[in-house]
Short mmCIF file of C-alpha atoms in Angstrom, two decimals:
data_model
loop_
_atom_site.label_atom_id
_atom_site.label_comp_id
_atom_site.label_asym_id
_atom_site.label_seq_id
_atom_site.Cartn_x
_atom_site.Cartn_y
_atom_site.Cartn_z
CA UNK A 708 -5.28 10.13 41.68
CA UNK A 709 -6.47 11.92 38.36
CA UNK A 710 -6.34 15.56 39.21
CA UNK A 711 -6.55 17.39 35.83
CA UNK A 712 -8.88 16.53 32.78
CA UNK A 713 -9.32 17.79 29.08
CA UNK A 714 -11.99 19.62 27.73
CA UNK A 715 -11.33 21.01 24.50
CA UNK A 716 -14.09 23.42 24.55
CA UNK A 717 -12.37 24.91 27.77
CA UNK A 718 -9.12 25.22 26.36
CA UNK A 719 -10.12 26.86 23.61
CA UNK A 720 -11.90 29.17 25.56
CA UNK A 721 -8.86 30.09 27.54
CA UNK A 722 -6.70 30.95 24.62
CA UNK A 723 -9.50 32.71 23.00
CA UNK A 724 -9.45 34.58 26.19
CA UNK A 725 -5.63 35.37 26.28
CA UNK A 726 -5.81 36.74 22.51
CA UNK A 727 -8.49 38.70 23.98
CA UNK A 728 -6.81 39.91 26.14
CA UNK A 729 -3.83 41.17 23.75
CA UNK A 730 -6.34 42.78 21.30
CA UNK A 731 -7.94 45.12 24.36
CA UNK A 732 -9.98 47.52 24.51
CA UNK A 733 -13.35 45.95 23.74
CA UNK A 734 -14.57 48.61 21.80
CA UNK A 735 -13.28 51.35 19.33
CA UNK A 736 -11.95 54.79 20.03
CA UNK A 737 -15.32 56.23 18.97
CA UNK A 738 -17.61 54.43 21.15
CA UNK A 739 -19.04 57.06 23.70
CA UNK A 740 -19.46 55.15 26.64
CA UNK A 741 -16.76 52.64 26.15
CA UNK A 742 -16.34 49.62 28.83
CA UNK A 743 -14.57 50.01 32.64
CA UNK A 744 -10.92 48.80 33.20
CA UNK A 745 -12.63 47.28 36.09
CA UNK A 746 -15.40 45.72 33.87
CA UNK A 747 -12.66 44.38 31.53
CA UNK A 748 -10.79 42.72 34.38
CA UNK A 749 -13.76 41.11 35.65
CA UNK A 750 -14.97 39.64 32.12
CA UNK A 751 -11.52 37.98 31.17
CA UNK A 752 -11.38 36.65 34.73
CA UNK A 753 -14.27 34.78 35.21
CA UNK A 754 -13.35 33.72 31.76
CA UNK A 755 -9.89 32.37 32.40
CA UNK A 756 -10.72 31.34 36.36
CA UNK A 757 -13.69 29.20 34.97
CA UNK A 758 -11.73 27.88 31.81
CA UNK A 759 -8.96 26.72 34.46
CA UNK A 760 -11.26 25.37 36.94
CA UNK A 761 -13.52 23.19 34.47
CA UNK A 762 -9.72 20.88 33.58
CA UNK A 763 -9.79 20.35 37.24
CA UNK A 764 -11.17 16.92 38.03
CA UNK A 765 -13.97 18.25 40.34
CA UNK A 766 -17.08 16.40 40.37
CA UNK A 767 -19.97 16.93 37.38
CA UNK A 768 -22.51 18.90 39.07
CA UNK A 769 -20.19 21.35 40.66
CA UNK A 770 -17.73 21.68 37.22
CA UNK A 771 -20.96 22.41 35.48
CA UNK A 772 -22.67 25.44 37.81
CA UNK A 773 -19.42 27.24 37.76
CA UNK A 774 -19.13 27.15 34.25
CA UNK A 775 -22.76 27.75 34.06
CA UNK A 776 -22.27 30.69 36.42
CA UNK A 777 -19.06 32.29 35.03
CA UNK A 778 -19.50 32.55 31.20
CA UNK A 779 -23.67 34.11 31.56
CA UNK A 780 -22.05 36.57 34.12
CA UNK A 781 -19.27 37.59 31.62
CA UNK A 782 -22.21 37.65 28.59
CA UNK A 783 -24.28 40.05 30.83
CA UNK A 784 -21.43 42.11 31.66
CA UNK A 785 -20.51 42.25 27.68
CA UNK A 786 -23.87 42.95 26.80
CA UNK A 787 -24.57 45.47 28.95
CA UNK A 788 -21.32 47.28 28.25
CA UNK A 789 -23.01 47.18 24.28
CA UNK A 790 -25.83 48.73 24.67
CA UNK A 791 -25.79 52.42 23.30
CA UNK A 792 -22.09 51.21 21.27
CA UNK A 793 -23.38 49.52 18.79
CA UNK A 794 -21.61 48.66 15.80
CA UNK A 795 -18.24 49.93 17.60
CA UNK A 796 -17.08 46.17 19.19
CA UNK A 797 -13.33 45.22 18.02
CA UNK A 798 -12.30 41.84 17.87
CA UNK A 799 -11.79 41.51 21.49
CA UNK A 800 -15.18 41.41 22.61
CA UNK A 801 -16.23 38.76 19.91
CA UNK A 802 -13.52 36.92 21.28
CA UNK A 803 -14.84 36.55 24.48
CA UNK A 804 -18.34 36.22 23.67
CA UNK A 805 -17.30 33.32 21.74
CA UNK A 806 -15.22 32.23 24.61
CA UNK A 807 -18.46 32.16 27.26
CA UNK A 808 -19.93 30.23 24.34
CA UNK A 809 -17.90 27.64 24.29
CA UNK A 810 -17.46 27.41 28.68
CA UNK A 811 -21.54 27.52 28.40
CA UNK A 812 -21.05 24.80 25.72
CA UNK A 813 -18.70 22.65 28.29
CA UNK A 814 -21.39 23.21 30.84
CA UNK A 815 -24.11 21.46 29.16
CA UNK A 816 -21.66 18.69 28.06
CA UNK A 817 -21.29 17.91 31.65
CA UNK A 818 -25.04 18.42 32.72
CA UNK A 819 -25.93 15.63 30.26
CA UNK A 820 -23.47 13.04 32.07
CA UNK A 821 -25.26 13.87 35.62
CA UNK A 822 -27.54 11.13 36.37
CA UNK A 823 -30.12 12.32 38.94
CA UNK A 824 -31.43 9.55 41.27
CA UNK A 825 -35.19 10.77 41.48
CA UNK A 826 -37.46 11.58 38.76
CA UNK A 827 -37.97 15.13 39.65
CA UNK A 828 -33.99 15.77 39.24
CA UNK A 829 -34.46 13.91 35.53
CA UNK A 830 -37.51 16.01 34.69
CA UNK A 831 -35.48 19.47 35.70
CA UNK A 832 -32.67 18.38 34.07
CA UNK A 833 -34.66 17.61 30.85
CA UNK A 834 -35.70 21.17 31.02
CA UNK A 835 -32.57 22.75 32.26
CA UNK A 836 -30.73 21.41 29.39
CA UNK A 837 -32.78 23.26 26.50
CA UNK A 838 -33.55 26.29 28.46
CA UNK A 839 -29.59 26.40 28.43
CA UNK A 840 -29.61 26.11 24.74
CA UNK A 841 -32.04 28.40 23.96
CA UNK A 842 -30.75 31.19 26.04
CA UNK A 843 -27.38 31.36 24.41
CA UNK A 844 -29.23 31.50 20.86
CA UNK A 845 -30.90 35.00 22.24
CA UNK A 846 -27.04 35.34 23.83
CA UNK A 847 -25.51 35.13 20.88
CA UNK A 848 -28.49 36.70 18.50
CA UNK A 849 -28.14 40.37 20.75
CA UNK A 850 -24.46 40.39 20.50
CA UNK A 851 -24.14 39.53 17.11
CA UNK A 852 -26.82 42.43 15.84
CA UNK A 853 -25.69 44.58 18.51
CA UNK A 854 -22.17 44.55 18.54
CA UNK A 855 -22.26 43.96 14.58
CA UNK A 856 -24.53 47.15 13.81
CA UNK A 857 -26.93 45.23 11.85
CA UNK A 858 -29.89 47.41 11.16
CA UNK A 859 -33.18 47.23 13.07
CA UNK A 860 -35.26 47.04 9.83
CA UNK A 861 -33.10 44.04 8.98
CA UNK A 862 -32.93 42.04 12.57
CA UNK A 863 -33.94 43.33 15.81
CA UNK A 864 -32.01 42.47 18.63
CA UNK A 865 -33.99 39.80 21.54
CA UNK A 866 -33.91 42.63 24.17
CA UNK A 867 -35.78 45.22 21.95
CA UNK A 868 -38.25 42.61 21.16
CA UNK A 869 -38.69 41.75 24.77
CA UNK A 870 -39.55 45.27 25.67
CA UNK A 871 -42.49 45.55 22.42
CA UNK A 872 -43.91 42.02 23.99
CA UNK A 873 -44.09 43.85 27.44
CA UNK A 874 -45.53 47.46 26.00
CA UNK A 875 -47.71 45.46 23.86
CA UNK A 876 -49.39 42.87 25.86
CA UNK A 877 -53.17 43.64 25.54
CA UNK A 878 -52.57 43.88 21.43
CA UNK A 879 -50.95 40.53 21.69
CA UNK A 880 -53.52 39.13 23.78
CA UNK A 881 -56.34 40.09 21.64
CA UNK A 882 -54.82 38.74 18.74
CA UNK A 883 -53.91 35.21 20.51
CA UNK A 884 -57.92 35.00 21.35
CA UNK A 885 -58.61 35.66 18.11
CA UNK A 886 -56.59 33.50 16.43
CA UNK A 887 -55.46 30.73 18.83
CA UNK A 888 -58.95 30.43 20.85
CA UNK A 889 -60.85 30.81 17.91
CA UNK A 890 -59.76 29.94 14.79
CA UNK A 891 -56.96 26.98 16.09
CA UNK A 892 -59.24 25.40 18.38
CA UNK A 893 -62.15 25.21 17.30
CA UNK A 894 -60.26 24.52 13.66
CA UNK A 895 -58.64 21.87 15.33
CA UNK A 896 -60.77 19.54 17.12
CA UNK A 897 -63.30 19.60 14.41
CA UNK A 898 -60.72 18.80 12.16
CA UNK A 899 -59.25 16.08 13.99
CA UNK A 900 -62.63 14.75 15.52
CA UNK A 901 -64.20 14.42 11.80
CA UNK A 902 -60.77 12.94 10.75
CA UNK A 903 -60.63 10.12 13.05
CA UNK A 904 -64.35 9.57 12.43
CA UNK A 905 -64.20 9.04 9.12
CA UNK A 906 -60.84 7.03 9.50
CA UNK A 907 -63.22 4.22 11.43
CA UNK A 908 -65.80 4.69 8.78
CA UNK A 909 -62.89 3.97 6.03
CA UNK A 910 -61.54 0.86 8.06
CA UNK A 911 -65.24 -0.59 8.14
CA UNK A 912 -66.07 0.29 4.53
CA UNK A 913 -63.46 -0.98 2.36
CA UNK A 914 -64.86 1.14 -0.48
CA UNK A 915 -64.15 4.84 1.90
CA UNK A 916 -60.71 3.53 1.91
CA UNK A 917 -60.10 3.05 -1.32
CA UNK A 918 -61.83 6.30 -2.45
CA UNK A 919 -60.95 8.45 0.35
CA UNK A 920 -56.86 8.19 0.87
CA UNK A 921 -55.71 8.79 -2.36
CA UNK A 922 -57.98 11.79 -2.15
CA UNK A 923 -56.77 13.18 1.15
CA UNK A 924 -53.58 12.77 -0.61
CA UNK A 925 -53.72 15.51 -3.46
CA UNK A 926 -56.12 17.43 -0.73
CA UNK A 927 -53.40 17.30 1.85
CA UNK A 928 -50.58 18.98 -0.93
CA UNK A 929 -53.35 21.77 -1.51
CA UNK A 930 -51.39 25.46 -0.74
CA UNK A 931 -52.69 27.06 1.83
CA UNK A 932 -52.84 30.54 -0.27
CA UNK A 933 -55.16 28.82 -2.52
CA UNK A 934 -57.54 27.21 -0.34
CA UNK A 935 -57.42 30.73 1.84
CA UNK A 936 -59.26 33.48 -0.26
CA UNK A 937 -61.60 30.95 -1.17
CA UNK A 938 -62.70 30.27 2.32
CA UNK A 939 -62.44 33.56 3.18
CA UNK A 940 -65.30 34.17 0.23
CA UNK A 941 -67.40 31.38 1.88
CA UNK A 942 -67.51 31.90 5.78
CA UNK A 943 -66.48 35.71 5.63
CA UNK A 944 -63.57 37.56 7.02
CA UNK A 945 -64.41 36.58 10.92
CA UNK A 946 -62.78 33.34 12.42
CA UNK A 947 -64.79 31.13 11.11
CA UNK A 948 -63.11 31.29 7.58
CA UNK A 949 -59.49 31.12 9.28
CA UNK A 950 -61.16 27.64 11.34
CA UNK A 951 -62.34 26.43 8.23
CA UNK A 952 -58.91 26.07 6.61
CA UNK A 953 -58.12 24.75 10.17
CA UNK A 954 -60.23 21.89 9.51
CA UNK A 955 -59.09 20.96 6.24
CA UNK A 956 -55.37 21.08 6.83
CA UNK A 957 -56.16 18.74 9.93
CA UNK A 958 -58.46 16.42 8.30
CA UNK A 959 -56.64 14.21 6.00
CA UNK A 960 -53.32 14.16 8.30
CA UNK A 961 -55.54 12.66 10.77
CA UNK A 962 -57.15 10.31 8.39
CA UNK A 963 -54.25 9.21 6.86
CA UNK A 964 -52.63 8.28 10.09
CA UNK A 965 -55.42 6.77 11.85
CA UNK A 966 -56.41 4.56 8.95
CA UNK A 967 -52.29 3.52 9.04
CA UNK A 968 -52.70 2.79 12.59
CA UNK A 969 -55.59 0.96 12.70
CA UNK A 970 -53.48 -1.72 10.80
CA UNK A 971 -50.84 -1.40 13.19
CA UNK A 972 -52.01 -4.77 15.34
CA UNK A 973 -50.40 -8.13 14.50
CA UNK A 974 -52.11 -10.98 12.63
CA UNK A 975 -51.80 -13.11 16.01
CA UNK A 976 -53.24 -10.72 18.19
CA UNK A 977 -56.32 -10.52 15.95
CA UNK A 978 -56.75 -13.93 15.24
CA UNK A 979 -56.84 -14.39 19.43
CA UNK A 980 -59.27 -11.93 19.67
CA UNK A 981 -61.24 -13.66 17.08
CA UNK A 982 -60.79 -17.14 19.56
CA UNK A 983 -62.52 -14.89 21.67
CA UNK A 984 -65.72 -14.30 19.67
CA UNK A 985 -64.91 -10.89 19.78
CA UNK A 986 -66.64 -8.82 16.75
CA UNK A 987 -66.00 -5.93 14.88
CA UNK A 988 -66.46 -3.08 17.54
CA UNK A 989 -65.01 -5.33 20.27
CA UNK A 990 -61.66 -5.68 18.72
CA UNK A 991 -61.53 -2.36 17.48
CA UNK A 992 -61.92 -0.77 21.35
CA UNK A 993 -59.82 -3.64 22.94
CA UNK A 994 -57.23 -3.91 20.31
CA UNK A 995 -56.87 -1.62 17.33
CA UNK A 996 -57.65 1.26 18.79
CA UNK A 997 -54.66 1.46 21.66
CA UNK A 998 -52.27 -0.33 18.83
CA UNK A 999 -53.81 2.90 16.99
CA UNK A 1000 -52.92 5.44 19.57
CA UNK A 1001 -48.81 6.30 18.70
CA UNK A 1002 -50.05 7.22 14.79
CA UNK A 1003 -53.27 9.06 16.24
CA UNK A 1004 -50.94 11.22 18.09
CA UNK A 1005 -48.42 11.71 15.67
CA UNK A 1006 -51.13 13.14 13.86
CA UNK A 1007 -52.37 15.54 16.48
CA UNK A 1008 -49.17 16.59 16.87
CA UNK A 1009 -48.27 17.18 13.50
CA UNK A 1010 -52.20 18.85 13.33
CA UNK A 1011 -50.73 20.96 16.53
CA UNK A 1012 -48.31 23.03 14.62
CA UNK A 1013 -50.40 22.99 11.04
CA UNK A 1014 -53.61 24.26 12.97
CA UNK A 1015 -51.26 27.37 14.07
CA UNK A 1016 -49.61 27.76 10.29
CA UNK A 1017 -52.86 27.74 8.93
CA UNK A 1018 -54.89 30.31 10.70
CA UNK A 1019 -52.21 32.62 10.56
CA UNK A 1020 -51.58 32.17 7.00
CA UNK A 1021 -55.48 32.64 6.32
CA UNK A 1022 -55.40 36.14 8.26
CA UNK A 1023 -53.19 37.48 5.63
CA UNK A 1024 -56.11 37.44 2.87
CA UNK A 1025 -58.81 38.92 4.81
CA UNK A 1026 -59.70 39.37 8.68
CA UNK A 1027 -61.35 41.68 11.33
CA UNK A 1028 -58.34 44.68 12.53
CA UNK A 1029 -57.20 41.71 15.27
CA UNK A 1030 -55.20 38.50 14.66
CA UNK A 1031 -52.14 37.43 14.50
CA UNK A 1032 -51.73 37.29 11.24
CA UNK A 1033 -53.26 40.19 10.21
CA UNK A 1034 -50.79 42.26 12.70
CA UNK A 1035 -47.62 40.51 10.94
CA UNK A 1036 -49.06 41.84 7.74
CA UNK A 1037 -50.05 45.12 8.59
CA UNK A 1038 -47.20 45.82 10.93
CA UNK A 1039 -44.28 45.03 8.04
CA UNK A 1040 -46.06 47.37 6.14
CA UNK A 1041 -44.87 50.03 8.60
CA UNK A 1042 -41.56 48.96 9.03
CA UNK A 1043 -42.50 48.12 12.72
CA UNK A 1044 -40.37 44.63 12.80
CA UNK A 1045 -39.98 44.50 16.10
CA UNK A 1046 -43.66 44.06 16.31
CA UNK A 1047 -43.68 41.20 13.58
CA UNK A 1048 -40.93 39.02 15.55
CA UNK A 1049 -43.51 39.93 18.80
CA UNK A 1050 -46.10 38.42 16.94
CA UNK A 1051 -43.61 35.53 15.84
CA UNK A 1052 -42.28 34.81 19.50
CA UNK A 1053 -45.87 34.58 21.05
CA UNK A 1054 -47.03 32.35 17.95
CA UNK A 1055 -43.53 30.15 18.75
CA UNK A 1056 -44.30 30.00 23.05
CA UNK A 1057 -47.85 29.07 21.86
CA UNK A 1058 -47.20 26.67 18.92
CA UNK A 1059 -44.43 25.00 21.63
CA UNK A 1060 -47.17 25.02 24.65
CA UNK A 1061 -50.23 23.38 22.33
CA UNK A 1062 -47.65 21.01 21.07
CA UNK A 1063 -46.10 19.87 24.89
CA UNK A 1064 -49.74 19.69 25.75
CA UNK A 1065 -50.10 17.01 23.45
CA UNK A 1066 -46.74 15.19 24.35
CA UNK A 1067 -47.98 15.12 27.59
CA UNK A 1068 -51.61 13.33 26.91
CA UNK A 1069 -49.46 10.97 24.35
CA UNK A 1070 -47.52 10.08 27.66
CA UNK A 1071 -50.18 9.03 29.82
CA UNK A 1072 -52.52 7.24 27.36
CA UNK A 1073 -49.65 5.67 25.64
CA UNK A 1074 -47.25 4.75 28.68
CA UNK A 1075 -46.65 1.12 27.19
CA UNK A 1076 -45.41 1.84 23.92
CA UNK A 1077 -41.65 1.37 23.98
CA UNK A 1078 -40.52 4.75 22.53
CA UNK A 1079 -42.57 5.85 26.09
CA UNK A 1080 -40.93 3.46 28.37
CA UNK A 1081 -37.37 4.14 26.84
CA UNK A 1082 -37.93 8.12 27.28
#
């Protein structure tokens, strides 16, 4: 019987841990509240103990929690020892931050080999996995400004911007209506509605589609800090200047895409559906149209993250004392970054939700395309 296994990522972790533990104390001489003995102990232990454990041959699931477990334990306890030393870390601690990297690393190695039975163990594994990923990048970001002493001005660390997100949410949430329920949507499905209109319009009138897609071409390569002030001159400084650039950065991508799709069905499958005496409309609702459906929402969710660029990049030239964009622009101006990467975060969550959303829809409408069935 196979009792031990390799894992390179926990064996490095273990002899990053013993250097560690020969380059003690975490911090310098100067630092003036500088970590417990006891602290200490209990870092490089559930280090070393869950280094050890994970090149036992224990099953997945189990391997993987303790490792899970052990190295965000030791990265609170690290962090928390930080705050209020900054800049005063030695070589130690990076040591065994990196070392709770690399266990955390091992951990989502093994999660990915775990093959749940039911779908809802598949769906929170899909989720666990990222939510993993993403929490070591804040991990690592706060130790490496904190423990680093990088300046505030330069890059805040996660926990600082945190707190501004939670002292700041009825600023934040008037500029998300004004910009996200506003401008984006509205910006949005116009854009996208008109889009896929005239994209039927192009495929029935040969003479659209010649004129119109090498138009929506240069339109579509158009910077948005041209097209901007110019809209801004035309609809005002309200939303409705901010939707209007919504609507033509959506347009075209939709056009473009549908128009591609629309020529997605086979010669055969046509050909039957004229055996069929199907016309025009007929095939286009039966056939065309769902063959359509994987480039129309590659388009909306392209159109998903543009809508959000757009509106946001319009608020910098001109918009009412609310918006997202016009907070990022006014608050660099004061030095108040903590405020801009606020403003960035909830413009990320909401760019990520709008864009799932759509994922989501693509799912259910388009559950026979391969790429669907193979997910």
């Amino acid at each position: 019987m196979k009792y031990l296994t390799f894992s390179w990522q926990s064996a490095l972790a273990l002899i990053l841990c013993v250097v560690a533990l020969f380059s003690l104390p975490l911090l310098t001489e100067a630092a003036p509240a500088p970590f417990s003995s006891q602290t200490t102990t209990l870092v490089i232990l559930l280090v070393a103990a869950a280094a050890i454990l994970s090149l036992t041959a224990l099953p997945l699931l189990y391997s993987a929690t303790v490792l899970l477990l052990a190295s965000f334990d030791a990265a609170w306890l690290l962090l928390s020892g930080i705050a209020g030393n900054e800049g005063l870390a030695t070589r130690s601690f990076f040591l065994l931050i990196a070392a709770c990297w690399l266990l955390a690393w091992r951990s989502v190695s093994l999660l990915s080999e775990v093959r749940p039975v039911s779908n809802t163990g598949k769906s929170f594994l899909r989720l666990l996995i990222p939510a993993i990923f993403g929490a070591w990048i804040l991990i690592l970001w706060e130790a490496a400004t904190r423990a680093g002493g990088i300046p505030f001005v330069i890059l805040p660390p996660p926990s600082s911007i945190g707190l501004r997100i939670v002292n700041s949410l009825p600023i934040l949430g008037e500029d998300v209506r004004q910009t996200i329920f506003k401008a984006v949507l509205f910006g949005y499905v116009v854009g996208c509605a008109s889009g896929f209109i005239v994209a039927i319009l192009a495929d029935r009138v040969a003479f659209l589609r010649r004129g119109l897609l090498p138009i929506g071409n240069m339109v579509s390569a158009l910077p948005i800090i041209g097209v901007a002030p110019i809209m801004v001159m035309w609809f005002g400084f309200d939303w409705p200047s901010k939707a209007a650039v919504v609507i033509i950065m959506t347009f075209f991508p939709m056009l473009v895409n549908t128009v591609a799709g629309l020529s997605a069905s086979g010669a055969m499958e046509r050909d039957l559906m004229r055996t069929y005496a199907s016309d025009y409309w007929q095939t286009l609702l039966k056939l065309r149209l769902p063959a359509a459906m994987p480039f129309i929402f590659n388009a909306l969710k392209i159109n998903s993250t543009l809508a959000l660029i757009g509106a946001i990049v319009a608020e910098f030239f001109g918009t009412p004392i609310v918006g997202m964009g016009f907070r990022i622009s006014t608050e660099i101006g004061r030095m108040n970054v903590d405020m801009v990467w606020a403003e960035i975060a909830v413009a990320a969550v909401a760019g990520s939700v709008f864009y799932g959303v759509v994922a989501l829809a693509e799912r259910a409408v388009t559950f026979w395309h391969p790429s669907i069935r193979g997910g």
